[in-house]
PDB file of C-alpha atoms and ligand atoms in Angstrom:
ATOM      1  CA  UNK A 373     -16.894  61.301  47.679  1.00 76.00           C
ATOM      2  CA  UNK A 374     -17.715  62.055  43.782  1.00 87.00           C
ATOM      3  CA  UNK A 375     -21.184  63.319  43.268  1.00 96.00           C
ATOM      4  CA  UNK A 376     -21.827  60.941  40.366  1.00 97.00           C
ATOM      5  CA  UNK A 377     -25.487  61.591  40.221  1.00 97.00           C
ATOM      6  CA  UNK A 378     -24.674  65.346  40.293  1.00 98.00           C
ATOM      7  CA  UNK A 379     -22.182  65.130  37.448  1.00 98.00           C
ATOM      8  CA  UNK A 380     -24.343  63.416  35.527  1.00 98.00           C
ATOM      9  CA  UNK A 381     -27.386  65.245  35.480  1.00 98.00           C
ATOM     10  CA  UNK A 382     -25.017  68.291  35.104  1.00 98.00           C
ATOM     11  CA  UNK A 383     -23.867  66.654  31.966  1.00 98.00           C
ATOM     12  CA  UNK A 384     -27.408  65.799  30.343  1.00 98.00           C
ATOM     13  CA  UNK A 385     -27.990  69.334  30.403  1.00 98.00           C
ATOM     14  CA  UNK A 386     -24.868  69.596  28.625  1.00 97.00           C
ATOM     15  CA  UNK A 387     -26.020  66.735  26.139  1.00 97.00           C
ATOM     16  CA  UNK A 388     -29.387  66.978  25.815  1.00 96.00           C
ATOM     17  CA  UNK A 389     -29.751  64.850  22.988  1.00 93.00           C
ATOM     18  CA  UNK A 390     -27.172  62.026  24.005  1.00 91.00           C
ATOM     19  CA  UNK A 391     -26.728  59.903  20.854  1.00 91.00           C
ATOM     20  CA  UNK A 392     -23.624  58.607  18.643  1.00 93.00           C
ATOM     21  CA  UNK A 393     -22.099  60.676  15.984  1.00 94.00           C
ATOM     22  CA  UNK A 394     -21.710  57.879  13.729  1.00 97.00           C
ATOM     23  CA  UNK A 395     -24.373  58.314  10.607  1.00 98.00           C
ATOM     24  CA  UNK A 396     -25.790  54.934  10.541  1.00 98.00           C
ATOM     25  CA  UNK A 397     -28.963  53.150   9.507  1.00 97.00           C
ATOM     26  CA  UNK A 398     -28.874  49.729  10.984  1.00 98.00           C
ATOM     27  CA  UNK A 399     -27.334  47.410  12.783  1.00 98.00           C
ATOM     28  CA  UNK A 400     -25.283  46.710   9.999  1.00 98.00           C
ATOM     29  CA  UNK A 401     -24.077  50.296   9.446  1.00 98.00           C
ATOM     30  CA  UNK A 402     -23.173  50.977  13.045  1.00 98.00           C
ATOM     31  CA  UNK A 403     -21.401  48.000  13.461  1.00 98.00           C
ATOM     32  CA  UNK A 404     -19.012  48.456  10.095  1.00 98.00           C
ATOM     33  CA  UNK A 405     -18.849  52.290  11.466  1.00 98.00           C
ATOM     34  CA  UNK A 406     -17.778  51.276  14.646  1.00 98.00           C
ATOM     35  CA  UNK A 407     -15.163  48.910  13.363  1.00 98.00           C
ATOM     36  CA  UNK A 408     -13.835  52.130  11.013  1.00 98.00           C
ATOM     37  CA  UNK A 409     -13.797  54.327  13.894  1.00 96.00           C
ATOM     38  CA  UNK A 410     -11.179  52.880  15.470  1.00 94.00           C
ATOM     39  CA  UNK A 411      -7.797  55.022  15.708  1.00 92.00           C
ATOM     40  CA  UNK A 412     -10.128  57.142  13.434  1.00 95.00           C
ATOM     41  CA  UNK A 413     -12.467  60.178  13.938  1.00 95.00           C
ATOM     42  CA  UNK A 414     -16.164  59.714  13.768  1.00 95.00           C
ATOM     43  CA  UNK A 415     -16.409  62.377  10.968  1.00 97.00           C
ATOM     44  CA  UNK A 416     -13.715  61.243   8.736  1.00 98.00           C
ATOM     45  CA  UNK A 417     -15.922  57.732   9.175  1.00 98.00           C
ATOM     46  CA  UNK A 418     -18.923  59.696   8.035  1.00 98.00           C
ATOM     47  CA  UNK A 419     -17.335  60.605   5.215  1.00 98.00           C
ATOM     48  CA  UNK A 420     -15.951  57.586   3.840  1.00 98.00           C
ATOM     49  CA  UNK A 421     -19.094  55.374   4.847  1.00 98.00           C
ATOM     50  CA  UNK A 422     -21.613  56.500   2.301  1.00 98.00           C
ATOM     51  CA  UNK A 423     -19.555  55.247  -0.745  1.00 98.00           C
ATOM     52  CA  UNK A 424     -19.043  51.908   1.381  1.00 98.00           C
ATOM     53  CA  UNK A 425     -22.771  51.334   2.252  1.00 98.00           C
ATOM     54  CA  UNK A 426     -23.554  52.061  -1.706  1.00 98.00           C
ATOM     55  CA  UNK A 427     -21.451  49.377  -3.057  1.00 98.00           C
ATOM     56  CA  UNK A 428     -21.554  47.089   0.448  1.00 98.00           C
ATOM     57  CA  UNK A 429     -25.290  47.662   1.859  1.00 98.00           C
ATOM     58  CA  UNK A 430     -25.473  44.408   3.821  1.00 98.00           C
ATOM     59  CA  UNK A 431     -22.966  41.611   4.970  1.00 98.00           C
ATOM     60  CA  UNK A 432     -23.194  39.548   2.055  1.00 98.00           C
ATOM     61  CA  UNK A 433     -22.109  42.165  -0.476  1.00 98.00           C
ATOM     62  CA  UNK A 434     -19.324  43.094   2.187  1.00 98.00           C
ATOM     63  CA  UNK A 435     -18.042  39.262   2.834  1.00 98.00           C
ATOM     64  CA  UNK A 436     -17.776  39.798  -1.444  1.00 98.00           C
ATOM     65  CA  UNK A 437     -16.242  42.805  -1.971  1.00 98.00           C
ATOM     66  CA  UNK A 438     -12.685  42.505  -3.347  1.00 98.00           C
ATOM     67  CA  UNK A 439     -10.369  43.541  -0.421  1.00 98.00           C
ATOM     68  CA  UNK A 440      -8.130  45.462  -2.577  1.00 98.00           C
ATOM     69  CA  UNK A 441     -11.649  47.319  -3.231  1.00 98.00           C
ATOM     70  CA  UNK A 442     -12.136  47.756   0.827  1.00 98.00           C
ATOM     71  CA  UNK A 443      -9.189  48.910   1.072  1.00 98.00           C
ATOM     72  CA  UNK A 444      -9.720  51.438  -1.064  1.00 98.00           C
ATOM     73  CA  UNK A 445     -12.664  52.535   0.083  1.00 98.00           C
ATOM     74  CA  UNK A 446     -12.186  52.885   3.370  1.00 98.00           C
ATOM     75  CA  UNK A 447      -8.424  53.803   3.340  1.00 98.00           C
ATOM     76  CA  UNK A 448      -8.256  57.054   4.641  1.00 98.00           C
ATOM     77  CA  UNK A 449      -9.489  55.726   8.062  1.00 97.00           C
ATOM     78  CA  UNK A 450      -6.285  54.375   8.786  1.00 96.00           C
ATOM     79  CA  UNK A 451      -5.023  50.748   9.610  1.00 97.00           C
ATOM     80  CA  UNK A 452      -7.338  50.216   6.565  1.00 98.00           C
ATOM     81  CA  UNK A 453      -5.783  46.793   5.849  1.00 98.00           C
ATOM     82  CA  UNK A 454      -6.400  45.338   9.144  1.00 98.00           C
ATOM     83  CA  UNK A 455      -9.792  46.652   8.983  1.00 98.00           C
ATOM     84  CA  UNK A 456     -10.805  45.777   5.581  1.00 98.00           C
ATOM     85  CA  UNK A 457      -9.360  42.054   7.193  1.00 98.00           C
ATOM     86  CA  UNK A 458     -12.086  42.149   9.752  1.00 98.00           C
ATOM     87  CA  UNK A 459     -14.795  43.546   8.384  1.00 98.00           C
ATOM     88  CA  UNK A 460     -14.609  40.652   6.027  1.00 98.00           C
ATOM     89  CA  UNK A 461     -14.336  38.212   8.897  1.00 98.00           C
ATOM     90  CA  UNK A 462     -17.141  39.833  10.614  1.00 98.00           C
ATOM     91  CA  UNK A 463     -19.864  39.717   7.138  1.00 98.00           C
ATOM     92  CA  UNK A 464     -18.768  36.472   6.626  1.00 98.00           C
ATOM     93  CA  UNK A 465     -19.415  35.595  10.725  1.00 97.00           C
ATOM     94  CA  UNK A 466     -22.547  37.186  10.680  1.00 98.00           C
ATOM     95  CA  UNK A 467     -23.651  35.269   7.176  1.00 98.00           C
ATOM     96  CA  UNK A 468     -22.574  31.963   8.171  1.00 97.00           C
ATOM     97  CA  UNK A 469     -23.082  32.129  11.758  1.00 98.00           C
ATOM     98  CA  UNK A 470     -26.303  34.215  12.818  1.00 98.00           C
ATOM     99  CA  UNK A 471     -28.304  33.961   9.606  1.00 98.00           C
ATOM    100  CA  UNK A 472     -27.208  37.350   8.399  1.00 98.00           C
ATOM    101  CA  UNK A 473     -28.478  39.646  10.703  1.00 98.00           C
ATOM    102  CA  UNK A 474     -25.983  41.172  13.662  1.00 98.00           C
ATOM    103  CA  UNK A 475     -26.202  39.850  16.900  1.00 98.00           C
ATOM    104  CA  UNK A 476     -28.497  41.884  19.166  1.00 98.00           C
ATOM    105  CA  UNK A 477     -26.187  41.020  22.777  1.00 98.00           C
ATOM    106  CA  UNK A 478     -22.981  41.178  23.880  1.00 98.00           C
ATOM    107  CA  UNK A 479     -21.834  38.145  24.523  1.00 98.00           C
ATOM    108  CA  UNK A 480     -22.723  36.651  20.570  1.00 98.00           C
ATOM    109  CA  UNK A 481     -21.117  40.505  19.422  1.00 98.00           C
ATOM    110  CA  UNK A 482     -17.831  39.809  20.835  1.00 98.00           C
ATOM    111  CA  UNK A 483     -17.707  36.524  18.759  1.00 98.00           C
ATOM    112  CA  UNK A 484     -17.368  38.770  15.690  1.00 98.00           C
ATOM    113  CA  UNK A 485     -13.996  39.606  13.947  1.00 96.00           C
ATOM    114  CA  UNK A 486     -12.988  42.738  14.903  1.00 94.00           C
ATOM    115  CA  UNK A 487     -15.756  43.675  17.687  1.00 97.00           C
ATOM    116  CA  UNK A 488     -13.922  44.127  21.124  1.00 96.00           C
ATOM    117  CA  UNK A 489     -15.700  44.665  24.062  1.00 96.00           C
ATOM    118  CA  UNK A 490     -16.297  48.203  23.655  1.00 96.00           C
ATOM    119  CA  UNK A 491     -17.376  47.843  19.529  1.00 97.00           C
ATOM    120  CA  UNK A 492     -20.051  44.935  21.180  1.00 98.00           C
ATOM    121  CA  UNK A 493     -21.332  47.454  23.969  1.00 98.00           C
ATOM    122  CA  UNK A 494     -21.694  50.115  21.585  1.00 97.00           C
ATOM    123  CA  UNK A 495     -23.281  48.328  19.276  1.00 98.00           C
ATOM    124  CA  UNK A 496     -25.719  47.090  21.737  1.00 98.00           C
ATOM    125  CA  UNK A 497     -26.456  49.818  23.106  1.00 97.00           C
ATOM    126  CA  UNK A 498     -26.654  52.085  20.479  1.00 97.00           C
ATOM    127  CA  UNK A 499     -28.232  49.856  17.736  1.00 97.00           C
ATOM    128  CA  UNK A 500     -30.503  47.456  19.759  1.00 98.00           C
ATOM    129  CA  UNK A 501     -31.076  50.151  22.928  1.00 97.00           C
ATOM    130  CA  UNK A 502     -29.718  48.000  25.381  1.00 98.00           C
ATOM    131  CA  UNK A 503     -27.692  49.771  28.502  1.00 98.00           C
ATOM    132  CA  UNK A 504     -23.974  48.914  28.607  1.00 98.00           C
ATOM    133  CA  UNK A 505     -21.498  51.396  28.941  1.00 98.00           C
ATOM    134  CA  UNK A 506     -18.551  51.416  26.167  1.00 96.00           C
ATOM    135  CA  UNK A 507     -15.164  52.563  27.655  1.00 97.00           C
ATOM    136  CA  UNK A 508     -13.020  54.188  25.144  1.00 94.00           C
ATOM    137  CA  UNK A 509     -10.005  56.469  25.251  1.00 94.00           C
ATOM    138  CA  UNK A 510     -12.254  59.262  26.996  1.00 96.00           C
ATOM    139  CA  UNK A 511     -14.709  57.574  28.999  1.00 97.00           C
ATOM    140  CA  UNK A 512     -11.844  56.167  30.426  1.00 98.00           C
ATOM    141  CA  UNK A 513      -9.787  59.629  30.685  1.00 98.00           C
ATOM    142  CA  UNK A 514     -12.425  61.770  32.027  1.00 98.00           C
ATOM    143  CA  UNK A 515     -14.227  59.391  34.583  1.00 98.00           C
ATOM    144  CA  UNK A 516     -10.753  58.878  36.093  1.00 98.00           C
ATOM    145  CA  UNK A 517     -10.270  62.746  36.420  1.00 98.00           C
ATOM    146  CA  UNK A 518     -13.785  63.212  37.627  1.00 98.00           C
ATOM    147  CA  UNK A 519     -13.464  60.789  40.509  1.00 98.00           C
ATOM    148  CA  UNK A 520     -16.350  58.550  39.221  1.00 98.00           C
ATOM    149  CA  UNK A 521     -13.608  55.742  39.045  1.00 98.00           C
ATOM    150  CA  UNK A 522     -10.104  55.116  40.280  1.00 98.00           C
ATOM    151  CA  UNK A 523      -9.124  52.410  37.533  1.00 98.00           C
ATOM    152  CA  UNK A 524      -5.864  51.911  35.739  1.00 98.00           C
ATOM    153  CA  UNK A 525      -7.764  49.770  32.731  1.00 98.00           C
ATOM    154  CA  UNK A 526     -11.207  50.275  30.870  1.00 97.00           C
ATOM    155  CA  UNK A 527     -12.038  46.851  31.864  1.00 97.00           C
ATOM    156  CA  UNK A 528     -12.049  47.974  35.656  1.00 98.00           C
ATOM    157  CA  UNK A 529     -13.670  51.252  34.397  1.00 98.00           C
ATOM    158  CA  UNK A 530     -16.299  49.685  32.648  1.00 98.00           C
ATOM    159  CA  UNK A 531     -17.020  47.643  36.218  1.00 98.00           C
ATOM    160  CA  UNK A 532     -16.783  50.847  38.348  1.00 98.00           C
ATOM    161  CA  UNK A 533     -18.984  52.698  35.972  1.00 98.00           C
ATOM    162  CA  UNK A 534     -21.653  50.356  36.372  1.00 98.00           C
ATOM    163  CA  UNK A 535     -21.271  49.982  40.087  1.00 98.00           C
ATOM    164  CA  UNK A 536     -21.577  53.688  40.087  1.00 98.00           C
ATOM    165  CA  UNK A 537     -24.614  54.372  38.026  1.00 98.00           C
ATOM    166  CA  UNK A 538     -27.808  53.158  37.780  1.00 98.00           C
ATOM    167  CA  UNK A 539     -28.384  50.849  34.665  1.00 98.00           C
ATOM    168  CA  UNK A 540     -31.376  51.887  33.117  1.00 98.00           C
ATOM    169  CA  UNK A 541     -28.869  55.297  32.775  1.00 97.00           C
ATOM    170  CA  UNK A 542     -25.711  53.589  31.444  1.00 98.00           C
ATOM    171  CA  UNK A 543     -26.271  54.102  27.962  1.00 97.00           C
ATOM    172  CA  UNK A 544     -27.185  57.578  28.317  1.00 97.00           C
ATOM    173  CA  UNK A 545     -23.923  58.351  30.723  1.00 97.00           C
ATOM    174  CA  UNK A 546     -21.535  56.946  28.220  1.00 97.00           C
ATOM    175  CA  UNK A 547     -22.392  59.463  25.951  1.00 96.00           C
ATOM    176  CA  UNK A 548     -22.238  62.273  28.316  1.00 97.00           C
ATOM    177  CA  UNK A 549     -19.160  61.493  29.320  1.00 98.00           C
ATOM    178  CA  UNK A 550     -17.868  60.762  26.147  1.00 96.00           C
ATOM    179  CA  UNK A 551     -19.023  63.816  24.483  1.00 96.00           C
ATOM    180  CA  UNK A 552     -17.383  65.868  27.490  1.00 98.00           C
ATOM    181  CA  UNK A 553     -14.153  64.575  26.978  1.00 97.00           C
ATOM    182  CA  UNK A 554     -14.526  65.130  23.627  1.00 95.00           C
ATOM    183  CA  UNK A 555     -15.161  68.948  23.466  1.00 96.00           C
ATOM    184  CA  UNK A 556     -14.137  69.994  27.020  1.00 98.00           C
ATOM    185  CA  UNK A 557     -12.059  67.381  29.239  1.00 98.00           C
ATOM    186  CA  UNK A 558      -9.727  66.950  26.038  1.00 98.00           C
ATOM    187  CA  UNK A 559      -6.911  64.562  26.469  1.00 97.00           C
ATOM    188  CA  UNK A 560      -3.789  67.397  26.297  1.00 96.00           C
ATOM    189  CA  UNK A 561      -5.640  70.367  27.449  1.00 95.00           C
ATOM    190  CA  UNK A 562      -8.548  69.961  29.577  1.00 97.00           C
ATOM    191  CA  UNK A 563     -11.070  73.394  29.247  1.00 97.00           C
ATOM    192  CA  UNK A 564     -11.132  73.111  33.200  1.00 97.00           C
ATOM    193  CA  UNK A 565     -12.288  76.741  33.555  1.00 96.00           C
ATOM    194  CA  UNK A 566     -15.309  76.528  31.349  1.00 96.00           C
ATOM    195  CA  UNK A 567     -16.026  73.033  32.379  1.00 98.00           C
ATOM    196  CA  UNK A 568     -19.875  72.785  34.122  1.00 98.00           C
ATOM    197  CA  UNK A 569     -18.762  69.871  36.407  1.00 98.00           C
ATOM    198  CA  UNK A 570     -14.951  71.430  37.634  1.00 97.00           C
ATOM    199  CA  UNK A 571     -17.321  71.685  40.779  1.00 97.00           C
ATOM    200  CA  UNK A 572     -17.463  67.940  41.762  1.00 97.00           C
ATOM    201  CA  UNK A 573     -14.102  66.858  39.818  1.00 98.00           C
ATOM    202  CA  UNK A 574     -11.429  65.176  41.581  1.00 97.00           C
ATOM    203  CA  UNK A 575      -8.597  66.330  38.703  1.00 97.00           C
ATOM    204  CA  UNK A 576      -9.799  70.013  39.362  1.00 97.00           C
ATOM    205  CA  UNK A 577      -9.579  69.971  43.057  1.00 95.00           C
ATOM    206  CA  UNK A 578      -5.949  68.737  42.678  1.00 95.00           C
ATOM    207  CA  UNK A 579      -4.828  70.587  40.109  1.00 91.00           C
ATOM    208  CA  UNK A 580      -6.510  74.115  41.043  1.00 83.00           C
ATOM    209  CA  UNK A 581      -6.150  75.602  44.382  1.00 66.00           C
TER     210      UNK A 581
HETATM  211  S1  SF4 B1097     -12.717  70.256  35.589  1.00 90.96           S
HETATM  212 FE1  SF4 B1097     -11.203  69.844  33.985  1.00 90.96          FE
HETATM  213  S2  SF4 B1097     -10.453  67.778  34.408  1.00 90.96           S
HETATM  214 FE2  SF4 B1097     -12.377  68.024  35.526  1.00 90.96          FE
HETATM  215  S3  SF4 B1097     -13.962  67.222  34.155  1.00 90.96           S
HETATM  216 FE3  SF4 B1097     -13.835  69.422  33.822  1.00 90.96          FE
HETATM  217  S4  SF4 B1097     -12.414  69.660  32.103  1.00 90.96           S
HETATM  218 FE4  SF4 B1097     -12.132  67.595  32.934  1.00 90.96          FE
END
């Protein structure tokens, strides 16, 4: 059986400062970062966000930006129309429907244009220090090859995540893990041999006899 609490102590020494690497200021901020991040890195988000917080710095200057504007600003993120599309949905969402200010759960976050259900948990937990774990592309890849889940969806990740760890430590394990498959379990070419946790992963005992 998967040490989870083992990994995962193993990982905050890893981590010890467990935090997103979105630059963000509020609410507002993460949540537009979030949205950008998408198909996107969270550096090349860093870098087009200041321009877009200078000209946008709250939903009702976003919900009147000119798209063609957006989509200039934040075009080298990729899919830029589709996001410029919802991040106009979501400032005018936010202005029309909650007064302005982001929604601080999940449930009214999901509501939003754009915010799936990992963009609402991160955004919870992140911005409003709630506990929810976010499943992404590599919370979903590496807690599969640790053996902290056996899921074929993030939906059914996201459940055996939570089953698995304690919540008042969800928040901080989804950034351990993420961060580990960031820089070491990497999608293509996991760093198995320098990896602190090969020790209680499934993947490794399969893969390295
Ligand atoms: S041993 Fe390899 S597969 Fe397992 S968590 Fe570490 S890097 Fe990932």
């Amino acid at each position: 059986m998967t040490d989870t609490k083992a990994i995962l102590e193993t990982l905050s020494k890893d981590f010890p400062d467990p935090k997103s690497e979105l630059h963000f200021n509020s609410p507002y901020e993460l949540i537009v970062a979030v949205i950008l991040s998408a198909q996107c890195t969270d550096k090349r988000v860093n870098l087009v966000t200041p321009a877009l917080f200078a000209e946008a710095p709250t939903v009702n200057e976003l919900a009147a930006i000119p798209t063609e504007r957006l989509e200039a600003l934040i075009r080298s993120c990729g899919f830029y129309r589709t996001k410029a599309a919802h991040l106009k949905q979501m400032a005018r969402d936010v202005k029309e429907r909650f007064g302005g200010n982001i929604p601080d759960n999940i449930e009214d976050l999901q509501t939003l244009a754009g915010v799936g259900r990992k963009t609402a948990n991160v955004v919870y937990a992140v911005g409003f220090g709630g506990q929810a774990i976010a499943v992404d592309t590599h919370v979903f890849r590496v807690a599969n090859r640790l053996g902290i889940v056996d899921a074929k969806n993030v939906s059914d990740t996201e459940k055996q995540l939570m089953q698995a760890i304690p919540r008042e430590q969800w928040a901080d394990s989804h950034h351990y893990i993420l961060l580990h498959g960031r820089y070491v379990c990497k999608a293509q070419r996991p760093l198995c041999d320098s990896c602190s946790v090969s020790g209680y992963c499934k993947y490794y005992g399969e893969h390295h006899v």
